[in-house]
mmCIF file of C-alpha atoms and ligand atoms in Angstrom:
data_model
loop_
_atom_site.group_PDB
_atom_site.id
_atom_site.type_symbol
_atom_site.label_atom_id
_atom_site.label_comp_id
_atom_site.label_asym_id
_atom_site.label_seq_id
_atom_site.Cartn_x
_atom_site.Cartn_y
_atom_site.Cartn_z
ATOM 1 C CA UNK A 17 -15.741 -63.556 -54.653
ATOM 2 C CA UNK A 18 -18.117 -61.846 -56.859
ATOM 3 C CA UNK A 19 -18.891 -59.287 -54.152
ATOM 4 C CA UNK A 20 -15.484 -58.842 -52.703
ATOM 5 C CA UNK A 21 -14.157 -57.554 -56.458
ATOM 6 C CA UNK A 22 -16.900 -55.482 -56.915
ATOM 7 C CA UNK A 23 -16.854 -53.738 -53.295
ATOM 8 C CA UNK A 24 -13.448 -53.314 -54.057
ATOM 9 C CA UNK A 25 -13.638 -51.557 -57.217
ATOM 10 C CA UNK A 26 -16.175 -49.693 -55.284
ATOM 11 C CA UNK A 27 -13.785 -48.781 -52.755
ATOM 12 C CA UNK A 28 -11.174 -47.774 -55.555
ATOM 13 C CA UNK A 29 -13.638 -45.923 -57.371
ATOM 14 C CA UNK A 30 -14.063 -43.683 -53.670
ATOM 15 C CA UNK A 31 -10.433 -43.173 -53.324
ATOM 16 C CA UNK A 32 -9.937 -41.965 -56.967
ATOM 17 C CA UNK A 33 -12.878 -39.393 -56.473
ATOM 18 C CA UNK A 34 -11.784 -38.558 -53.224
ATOM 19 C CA UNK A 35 -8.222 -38.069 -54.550
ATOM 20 C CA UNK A 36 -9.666 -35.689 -57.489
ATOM 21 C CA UNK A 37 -12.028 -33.985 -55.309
ATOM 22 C CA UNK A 38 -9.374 -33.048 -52.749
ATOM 23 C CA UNK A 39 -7.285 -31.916 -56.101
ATOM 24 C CA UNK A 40 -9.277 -28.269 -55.152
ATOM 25 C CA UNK A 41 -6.154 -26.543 -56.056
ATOM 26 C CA UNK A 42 -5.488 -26.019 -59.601
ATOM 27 C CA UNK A 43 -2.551 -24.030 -60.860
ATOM 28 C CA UNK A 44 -2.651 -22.931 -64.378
ATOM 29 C CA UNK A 45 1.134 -22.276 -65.679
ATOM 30 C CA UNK A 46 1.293 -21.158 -68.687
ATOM 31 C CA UNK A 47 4.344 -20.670 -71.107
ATOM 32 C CA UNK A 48 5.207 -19.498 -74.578
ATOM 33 C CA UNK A 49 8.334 -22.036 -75.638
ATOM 34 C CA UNK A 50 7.615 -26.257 -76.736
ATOM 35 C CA UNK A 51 8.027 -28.637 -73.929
ATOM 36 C CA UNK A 52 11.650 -29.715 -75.210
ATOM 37 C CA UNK A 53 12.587 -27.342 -73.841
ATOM 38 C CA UNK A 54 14.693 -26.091 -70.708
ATOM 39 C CA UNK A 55 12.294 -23.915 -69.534
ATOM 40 C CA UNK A 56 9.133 -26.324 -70.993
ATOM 41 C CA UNK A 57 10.736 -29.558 -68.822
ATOM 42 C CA UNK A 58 11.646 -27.618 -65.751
ATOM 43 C CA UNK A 59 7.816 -26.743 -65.581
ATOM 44 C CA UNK A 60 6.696 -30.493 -65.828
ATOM 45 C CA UNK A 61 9.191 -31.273 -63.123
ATOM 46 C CA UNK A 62 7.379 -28.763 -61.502
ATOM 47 C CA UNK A 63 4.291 -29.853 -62.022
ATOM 48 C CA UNK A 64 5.360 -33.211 -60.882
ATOM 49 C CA UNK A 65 6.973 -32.199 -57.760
ATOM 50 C CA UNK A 66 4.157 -30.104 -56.604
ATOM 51 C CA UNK A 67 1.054 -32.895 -56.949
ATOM 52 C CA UNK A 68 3.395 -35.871 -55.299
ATOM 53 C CA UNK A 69 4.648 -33.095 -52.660
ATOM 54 C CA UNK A 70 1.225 -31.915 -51.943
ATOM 55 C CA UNK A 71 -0.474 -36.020 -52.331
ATOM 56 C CA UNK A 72 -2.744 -34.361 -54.942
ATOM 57 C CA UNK A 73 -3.843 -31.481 -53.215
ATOM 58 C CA UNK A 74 -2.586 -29.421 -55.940
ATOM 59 C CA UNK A 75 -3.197 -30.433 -59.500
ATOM 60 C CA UNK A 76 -0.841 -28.145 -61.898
ATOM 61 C CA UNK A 77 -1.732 -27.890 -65.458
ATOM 62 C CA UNK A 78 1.035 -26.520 -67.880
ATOM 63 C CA UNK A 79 0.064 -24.858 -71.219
ATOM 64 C CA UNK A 80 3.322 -24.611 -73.322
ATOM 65 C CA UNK A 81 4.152 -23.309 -76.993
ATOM 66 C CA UNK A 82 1.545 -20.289 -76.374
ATOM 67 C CA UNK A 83 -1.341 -22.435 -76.603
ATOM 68 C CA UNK A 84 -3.197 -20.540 -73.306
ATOM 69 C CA UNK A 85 -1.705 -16.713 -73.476
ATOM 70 C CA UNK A 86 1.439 -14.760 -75.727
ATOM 71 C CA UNK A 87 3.981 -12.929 -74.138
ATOM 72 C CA UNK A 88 1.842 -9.598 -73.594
ATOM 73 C CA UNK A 89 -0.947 -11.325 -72.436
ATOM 74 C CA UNK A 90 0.067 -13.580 -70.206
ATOM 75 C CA UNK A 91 1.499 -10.941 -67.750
ATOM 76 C CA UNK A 92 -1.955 -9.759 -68.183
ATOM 77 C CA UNK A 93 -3.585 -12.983 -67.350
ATOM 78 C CA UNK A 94 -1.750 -13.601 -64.445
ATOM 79 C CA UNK A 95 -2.003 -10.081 -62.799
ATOM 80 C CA UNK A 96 -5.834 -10.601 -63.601
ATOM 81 C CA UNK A 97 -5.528 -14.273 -61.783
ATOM 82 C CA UNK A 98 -7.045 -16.243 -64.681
ATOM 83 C CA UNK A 99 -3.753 -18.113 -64.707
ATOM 84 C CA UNK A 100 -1.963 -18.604 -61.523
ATOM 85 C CA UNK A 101 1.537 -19.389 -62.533
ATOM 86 C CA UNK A 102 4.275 -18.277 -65.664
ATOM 87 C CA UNK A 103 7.823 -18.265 -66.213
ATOM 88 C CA UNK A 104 8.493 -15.434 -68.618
ATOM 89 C CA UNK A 105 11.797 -14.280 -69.585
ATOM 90 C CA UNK A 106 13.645 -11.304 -68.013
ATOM 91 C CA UNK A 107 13.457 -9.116 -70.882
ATOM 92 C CA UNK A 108 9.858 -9.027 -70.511
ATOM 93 C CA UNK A 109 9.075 -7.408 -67.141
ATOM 94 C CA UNK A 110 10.028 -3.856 -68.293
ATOM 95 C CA UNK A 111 6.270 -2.805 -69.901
ATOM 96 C CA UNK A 112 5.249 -4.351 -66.639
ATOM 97 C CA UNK A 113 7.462 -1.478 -64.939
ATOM 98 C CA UNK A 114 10.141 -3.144 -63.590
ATOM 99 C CA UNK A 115 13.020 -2.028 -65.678
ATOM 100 C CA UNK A 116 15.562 -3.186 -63.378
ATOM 101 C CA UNK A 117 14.968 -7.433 -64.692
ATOM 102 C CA UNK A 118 16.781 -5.953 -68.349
ATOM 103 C CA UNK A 119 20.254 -5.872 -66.408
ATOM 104 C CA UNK A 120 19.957 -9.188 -67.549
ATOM 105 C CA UNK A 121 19.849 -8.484 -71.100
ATOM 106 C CA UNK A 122 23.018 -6.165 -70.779
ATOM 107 C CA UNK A 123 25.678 -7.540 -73.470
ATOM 108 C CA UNK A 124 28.055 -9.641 -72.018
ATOM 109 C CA UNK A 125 27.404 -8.775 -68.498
ATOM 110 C CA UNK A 126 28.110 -12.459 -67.452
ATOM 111 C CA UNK A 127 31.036 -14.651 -68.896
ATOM 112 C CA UNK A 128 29.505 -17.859 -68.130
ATOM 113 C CA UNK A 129 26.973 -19.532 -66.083
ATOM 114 C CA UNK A 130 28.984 -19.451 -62.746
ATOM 115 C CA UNK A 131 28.796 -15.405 -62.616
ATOM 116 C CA UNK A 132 25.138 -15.174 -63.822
ATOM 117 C CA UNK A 133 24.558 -17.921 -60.876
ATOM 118 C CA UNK A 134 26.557 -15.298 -58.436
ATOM 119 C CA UNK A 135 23.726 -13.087 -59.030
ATOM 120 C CA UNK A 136 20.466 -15.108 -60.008
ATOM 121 C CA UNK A 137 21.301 -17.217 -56.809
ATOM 122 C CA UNK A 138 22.128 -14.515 -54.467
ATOM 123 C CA UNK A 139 21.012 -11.103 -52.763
ATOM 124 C CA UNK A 140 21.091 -8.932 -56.284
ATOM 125 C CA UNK A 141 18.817 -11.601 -57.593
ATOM 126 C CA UNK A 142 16.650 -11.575 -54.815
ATOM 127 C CA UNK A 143 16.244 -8.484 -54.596
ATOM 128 C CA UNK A 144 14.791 -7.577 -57.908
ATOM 129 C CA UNK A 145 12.429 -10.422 -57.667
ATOM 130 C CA UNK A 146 10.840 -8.603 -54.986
ATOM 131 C CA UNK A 147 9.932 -5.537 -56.950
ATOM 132 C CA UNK A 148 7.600 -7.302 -58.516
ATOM 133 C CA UNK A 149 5.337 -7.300 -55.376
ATOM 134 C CA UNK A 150 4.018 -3.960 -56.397
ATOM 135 C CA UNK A 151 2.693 -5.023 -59.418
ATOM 136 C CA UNK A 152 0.743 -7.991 -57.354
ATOM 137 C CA UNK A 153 3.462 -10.814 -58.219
ATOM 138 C CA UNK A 154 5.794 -13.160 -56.486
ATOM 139 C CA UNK A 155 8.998 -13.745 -57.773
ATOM 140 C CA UNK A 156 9.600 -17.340 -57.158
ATOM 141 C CA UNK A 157 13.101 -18.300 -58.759
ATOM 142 C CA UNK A 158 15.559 -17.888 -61.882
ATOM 143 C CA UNK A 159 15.297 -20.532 -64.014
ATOM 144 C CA UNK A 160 18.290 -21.141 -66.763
ATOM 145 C CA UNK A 161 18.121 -20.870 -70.169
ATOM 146 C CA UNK A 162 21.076 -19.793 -71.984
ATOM 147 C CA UNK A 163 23.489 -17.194 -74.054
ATOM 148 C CA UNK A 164 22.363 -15.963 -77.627
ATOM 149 C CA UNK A 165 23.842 -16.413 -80.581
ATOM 150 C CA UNK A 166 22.583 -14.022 -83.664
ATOM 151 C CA UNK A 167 20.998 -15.696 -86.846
ATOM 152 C CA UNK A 168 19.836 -14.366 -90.125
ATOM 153 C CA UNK A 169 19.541 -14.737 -94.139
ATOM 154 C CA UNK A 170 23.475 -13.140 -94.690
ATOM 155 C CA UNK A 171 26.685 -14.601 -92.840
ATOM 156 C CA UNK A 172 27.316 -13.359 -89.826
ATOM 157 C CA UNK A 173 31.137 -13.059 -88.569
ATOM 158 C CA UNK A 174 31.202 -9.187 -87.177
ATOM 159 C CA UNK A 175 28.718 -6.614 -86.170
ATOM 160 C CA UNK A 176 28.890 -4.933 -89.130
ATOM 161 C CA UNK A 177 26.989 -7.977 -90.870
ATOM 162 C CA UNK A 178 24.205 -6.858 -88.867
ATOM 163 C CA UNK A 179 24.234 -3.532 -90.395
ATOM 164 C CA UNK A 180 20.591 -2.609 -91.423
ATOM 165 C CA UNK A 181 18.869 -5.507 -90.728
ATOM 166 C CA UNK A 182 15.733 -5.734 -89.115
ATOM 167 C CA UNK A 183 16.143 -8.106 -85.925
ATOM 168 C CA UNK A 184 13.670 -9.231 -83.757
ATOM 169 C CA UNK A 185 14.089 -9.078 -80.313
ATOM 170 C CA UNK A 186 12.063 -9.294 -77.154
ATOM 171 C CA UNK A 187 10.404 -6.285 -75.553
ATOM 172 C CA UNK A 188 13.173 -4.682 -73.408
ATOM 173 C CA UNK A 189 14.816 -1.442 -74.358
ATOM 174 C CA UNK A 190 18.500 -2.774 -73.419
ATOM 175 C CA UNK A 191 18.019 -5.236 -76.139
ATOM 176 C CA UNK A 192 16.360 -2.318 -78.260
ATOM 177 C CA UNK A 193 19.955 -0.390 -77.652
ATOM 178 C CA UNK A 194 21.984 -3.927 -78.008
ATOM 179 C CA UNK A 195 20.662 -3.829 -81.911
ATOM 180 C CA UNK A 196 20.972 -0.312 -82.664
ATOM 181 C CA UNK A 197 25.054 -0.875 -81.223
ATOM 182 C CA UNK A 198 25.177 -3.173 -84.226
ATOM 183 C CA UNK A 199 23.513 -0.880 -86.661
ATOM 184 C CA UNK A 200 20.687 -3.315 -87.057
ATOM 185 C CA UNK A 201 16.976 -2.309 -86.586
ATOM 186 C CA UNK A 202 15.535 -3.766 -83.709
ATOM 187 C CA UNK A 203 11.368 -5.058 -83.900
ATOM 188 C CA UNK A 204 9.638 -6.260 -81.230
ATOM 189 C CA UNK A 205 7.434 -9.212 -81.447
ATOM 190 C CA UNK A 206 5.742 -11.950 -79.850
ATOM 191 C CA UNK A 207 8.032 -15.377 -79.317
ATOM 192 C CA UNK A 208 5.093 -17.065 -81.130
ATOM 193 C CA UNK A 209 5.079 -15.052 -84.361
ATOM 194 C CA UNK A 210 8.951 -15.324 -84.659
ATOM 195 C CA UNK A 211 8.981 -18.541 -87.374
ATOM 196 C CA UNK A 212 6.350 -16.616 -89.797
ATOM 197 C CA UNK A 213 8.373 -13.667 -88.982
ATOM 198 C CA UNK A 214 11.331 -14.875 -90.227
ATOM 199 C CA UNK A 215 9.971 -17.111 -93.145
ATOM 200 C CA UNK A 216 7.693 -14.331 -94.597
ATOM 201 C CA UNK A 217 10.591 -11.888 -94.215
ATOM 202 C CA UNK A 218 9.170 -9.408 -92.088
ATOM 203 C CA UNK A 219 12.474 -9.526 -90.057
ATOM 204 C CA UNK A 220 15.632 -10.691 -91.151
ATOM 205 C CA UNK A 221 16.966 -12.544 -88.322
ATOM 206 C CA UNK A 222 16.996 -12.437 -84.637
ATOM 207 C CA UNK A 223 19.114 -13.524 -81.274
ATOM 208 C CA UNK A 224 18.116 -16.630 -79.391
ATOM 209 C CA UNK A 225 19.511 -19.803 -76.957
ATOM 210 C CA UNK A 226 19.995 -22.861 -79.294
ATOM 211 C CA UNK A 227 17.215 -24.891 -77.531
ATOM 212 C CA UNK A 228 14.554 -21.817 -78.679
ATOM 213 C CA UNK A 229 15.993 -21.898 -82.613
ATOM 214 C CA UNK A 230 15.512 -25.497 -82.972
ATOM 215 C CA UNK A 231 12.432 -26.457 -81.227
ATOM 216 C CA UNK A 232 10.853 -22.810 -82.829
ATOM 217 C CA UNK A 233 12.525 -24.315 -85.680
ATOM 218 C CA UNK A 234 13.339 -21.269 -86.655
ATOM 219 C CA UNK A 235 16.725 -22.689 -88.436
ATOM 220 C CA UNK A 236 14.505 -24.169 -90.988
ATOM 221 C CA UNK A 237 14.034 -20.251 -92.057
ATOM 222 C CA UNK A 238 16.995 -18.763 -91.315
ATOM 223 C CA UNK A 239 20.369 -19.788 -93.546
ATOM 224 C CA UNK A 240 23.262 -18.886 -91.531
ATOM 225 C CA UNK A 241 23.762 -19.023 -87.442
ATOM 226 C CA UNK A 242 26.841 -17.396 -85.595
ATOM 227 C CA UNK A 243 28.122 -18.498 -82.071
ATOM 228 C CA UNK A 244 28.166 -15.109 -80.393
ATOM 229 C CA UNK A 245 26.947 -15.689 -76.679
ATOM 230 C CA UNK A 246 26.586 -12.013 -76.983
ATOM 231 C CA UNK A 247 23.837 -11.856 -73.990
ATOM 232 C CA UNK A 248 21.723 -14.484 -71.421
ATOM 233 C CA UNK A 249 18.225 -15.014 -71.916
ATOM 234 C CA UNK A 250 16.567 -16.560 -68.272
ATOM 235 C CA UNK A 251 13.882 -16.692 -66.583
ATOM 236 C CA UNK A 252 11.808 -15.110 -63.953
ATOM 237 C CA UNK A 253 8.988 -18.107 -62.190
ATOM 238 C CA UNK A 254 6.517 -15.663 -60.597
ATOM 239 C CA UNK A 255 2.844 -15.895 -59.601
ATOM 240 C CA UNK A 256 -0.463 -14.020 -58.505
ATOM 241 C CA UNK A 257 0.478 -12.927 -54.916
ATOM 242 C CA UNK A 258 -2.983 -12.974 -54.214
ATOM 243 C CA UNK A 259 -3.036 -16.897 -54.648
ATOM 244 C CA UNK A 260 0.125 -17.623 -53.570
ATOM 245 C CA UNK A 261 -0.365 -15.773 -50.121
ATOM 246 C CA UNK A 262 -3.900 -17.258 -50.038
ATOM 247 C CA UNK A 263 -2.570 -20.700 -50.160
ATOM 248 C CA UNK A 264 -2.950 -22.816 -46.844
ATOM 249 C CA UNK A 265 0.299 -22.482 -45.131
ATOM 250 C CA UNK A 266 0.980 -26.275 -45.172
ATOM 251 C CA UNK A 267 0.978 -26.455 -48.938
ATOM 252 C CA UNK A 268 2.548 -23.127 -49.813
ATOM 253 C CA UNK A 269 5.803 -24.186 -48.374
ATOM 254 C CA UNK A 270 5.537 -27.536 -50.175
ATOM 255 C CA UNK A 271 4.663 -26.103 -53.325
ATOM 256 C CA UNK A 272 8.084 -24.093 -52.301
ATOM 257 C CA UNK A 273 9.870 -27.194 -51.716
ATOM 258 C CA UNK A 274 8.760 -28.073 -55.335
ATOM 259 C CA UNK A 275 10.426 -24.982 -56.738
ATOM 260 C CA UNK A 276 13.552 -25.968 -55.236
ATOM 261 C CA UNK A 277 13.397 -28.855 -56.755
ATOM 262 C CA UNK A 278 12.723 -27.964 -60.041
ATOM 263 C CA UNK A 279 15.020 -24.595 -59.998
ATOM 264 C CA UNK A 280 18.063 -27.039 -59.247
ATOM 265 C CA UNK A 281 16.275 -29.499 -62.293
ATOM 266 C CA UNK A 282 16.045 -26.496 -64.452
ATOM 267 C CA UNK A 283 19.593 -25.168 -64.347
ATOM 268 C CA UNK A 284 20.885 -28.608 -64.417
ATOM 269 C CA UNK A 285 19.582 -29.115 -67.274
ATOM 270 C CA UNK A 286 19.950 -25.810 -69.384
ATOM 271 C CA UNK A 287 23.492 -25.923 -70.997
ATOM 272 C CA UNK A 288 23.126 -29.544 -71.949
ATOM 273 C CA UNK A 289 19.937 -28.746 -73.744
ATOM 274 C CA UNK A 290 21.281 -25.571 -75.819
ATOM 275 C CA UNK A 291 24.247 -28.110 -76.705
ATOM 276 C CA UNK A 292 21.924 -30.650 -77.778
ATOM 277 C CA UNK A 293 20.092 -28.622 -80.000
ATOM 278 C CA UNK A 294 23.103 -26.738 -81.462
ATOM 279 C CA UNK A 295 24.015 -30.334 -82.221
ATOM 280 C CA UNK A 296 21.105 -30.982 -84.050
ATOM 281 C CA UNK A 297 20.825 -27.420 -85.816
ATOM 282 C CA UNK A 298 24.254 -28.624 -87.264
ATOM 283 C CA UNK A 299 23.050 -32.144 -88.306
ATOM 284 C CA UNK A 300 19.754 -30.494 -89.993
ATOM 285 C CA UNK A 301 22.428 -28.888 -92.425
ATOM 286 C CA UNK A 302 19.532 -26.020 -92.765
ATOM 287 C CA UNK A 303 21.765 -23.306 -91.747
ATOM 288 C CA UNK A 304 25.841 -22.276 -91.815
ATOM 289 C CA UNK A 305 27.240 -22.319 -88.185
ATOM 290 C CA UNK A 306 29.646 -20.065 -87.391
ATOM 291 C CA UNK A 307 31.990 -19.318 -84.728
ATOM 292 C CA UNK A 308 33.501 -16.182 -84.838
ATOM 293 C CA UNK A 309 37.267 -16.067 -84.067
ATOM 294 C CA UNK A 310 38.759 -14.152 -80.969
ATOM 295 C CA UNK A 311 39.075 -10.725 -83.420
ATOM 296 C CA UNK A 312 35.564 -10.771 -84.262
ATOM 297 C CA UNK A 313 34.267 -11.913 -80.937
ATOM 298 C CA UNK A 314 36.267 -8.665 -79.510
ATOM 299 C CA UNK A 315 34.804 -6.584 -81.974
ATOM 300 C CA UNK A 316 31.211 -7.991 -80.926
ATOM 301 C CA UNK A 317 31.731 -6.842 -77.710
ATOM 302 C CA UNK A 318 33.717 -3.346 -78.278
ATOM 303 C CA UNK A 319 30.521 -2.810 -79.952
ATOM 304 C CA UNK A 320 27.880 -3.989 -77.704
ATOM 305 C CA UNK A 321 29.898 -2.366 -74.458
ATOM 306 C CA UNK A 322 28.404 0.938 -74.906
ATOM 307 C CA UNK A 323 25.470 -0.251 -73.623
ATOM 308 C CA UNK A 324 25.853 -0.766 -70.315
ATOM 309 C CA UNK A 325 26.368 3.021 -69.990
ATOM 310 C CA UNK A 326 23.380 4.248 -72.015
ATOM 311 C CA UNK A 327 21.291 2.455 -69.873
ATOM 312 C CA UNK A 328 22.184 3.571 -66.280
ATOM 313 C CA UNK A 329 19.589 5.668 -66.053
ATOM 314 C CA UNK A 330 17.158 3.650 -67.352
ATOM 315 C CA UNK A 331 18.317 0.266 -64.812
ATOM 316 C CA UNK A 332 19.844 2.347 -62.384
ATOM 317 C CA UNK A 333 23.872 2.414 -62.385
ATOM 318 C CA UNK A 334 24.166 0.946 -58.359
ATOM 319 C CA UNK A 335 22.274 -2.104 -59.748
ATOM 320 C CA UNK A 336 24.891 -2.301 -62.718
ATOM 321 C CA UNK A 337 27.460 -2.128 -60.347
ATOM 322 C CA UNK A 338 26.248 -4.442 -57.600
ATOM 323 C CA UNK A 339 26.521 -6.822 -60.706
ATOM 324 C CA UNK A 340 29.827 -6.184 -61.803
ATOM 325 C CA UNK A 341 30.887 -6.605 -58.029
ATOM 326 C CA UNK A 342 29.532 -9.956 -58.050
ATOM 327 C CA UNK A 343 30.974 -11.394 -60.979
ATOM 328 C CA UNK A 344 34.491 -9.615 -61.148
ATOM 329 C CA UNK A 345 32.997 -7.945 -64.647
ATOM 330 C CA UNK A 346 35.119 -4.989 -65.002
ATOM 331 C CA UNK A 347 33.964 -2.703 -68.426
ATOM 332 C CA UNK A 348 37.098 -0.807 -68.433
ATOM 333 C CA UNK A 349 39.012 -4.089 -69.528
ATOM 334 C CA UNK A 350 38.300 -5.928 -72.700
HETATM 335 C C1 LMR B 12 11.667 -14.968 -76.578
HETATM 336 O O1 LMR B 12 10.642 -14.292 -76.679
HETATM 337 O O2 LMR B 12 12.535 -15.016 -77.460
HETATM 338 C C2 LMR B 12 11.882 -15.773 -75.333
HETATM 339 O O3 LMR B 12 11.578 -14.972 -74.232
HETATM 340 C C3 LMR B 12 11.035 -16.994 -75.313
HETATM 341 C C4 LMR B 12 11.264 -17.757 -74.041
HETATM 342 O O4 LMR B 12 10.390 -17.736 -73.187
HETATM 343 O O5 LMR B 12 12.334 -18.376 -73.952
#
């Protein structure tokens, strides 16, 4: 009896190692948001997915909050293959020389979810994800986040609120344009230096999806919060082309299969998860919500507008337009 459990833990033991030592595929994804997150749960799904899909042949290990890279440098890290896999938000790709991702950070440019899925899920979308093949990238899928709202240290009902204050934003020049629309003075910085940012005052407030504010927790620093869902903030999942066309064909399309998966998980999931943590910005009682009222919210937007012009040469005004035809989104009507 003796021997029979013991040759069978044996036996176990073999399988496990076997099982780990098959695991020759490791995919480092790495992140800059907490794990509560959208973006931070889609890529456990993922990760999920991907080792049951592949029975362990591929062993994904996901580094959120910024713990592995920052924005700047994990583009940099990725290109370089020291991580295989990120999911970085749209407004990011332009330093990487695709300027053509911040049509997504055009103001109001999609009413809801529905038209940004007419693009993100179709040939417009597709297309731009496969500009990034030049820069030795493969752009995988969108994956949902959500629309902004504006918070700082002063209410915030109309743009002129925002008149002279520093904002941080992300690094895309439509977003740089977005501010200066508002009067406000736009600063670029990392997602992960946002909360000392905004505690020690070296900005006075910034844009964001509800699920980024509270899990940042940057309401804790910032006193009042309006509704504005002024612009979208998604995501591009890319990774090293190198790896991904080096992968054995059998477990390239399951690690495809996986992102299916997980993109359908992901967007799912998004607009619940900014409502939930709206919810729970409001029950902190940290910071003022607002909603602005349909005067303001036009006057948002009258403001903002002007944007989409100025940067037609910078995006390219056919992309603009292949937008607008896929979501109805006509400029010349407010
Ligand atoms: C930001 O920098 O504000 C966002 O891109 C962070 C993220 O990945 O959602």
């Amino acid at each position: 009896m003796k021997l029979r459990t013991l040759l069978f833990g044996l036996a176990a033991m073999g399988i496990c190692a076997t099982a780990a030592a098959q695991a020759s595929i490791v995919i480092k994804f790495s992140h800059v948001v907490a794990a509560d997150t959208p973006k931070g749960k889609a890529s456990e799904y993922f990760k999920k997915r991907a080792e049951e899909l592949t029975h362990g042949k591929v062993r994904v290990e996901v580094y959120p909050n910024s713990t592995l890279y920052k924005d700047k440098e994990e583009l940099e890290a990725l290109q370089l293959g020291v991580v295989q896999m990120l999911a970085p938000s749209l407004a990011k790709f332009g330093p990487l020389g695709v300027k053509e991702f911040e049509v997504f950070d055009l103001p109001y440019i999609f009413d809801d979810y529905a038209d940004l899925h007419r693009v993100t899920q179709g040939p417009v979308g597709a297309s731009i994800l496969k500009r990034l093949e030049s820069k030795g990238i493969v752009g995988l899928a969108y994956w949902d986040n959500g629309f902004k709202s504006f918070s700082a240290n002063t209410p915030i009902r109309t743009p002129a609120d925002l008149r002279g204050k520093k904002l941080r934003i992300q690094s895309s020049k439509v977003l740089e344009e977005e501010i200066r629309a508002v009067g406000g003075l736009p600063q670029v910085m990392a997602f992960s230096e946002v909360y000392q940012g905004l505690k020690t005052g070296v900005v006075d407030g910034t844009e964001n999806p509800h699920s980024n504010t509270y899990t940042q927790k940057m309401h804790e620093v910032q006193k009042y919060l309006a509704v504005t869902n002024h612009g979208y903030l998604g995501y591009a999942v890319i990774a090293n082309k190198r790896f991904w066309d080096g992968l054995p064909a059998d477990v390239r399309s399951q690690l495809e299969q996986a992102m299916r998966e997980s993109t359908t998980y992901a967007n799912r999931i998004a607009k619940e998860e900014n409502d939930r943590a709206l919810e729970a910005i409001r029950k902190s009682g940290k910071v003022q919500i607002y909603v602005p009222n349909k005067d303001e919210r036009m006057a948002f937007k009258k403001a903002m507008l002007p944007v989409h012009q100025k940067m037609e040469a910078r995006i390219g005004s056919d992309l603009i337009r292949s937008i607008y035809r896929e979501t109805g989104f006509d400029p010349s009507r407010l």
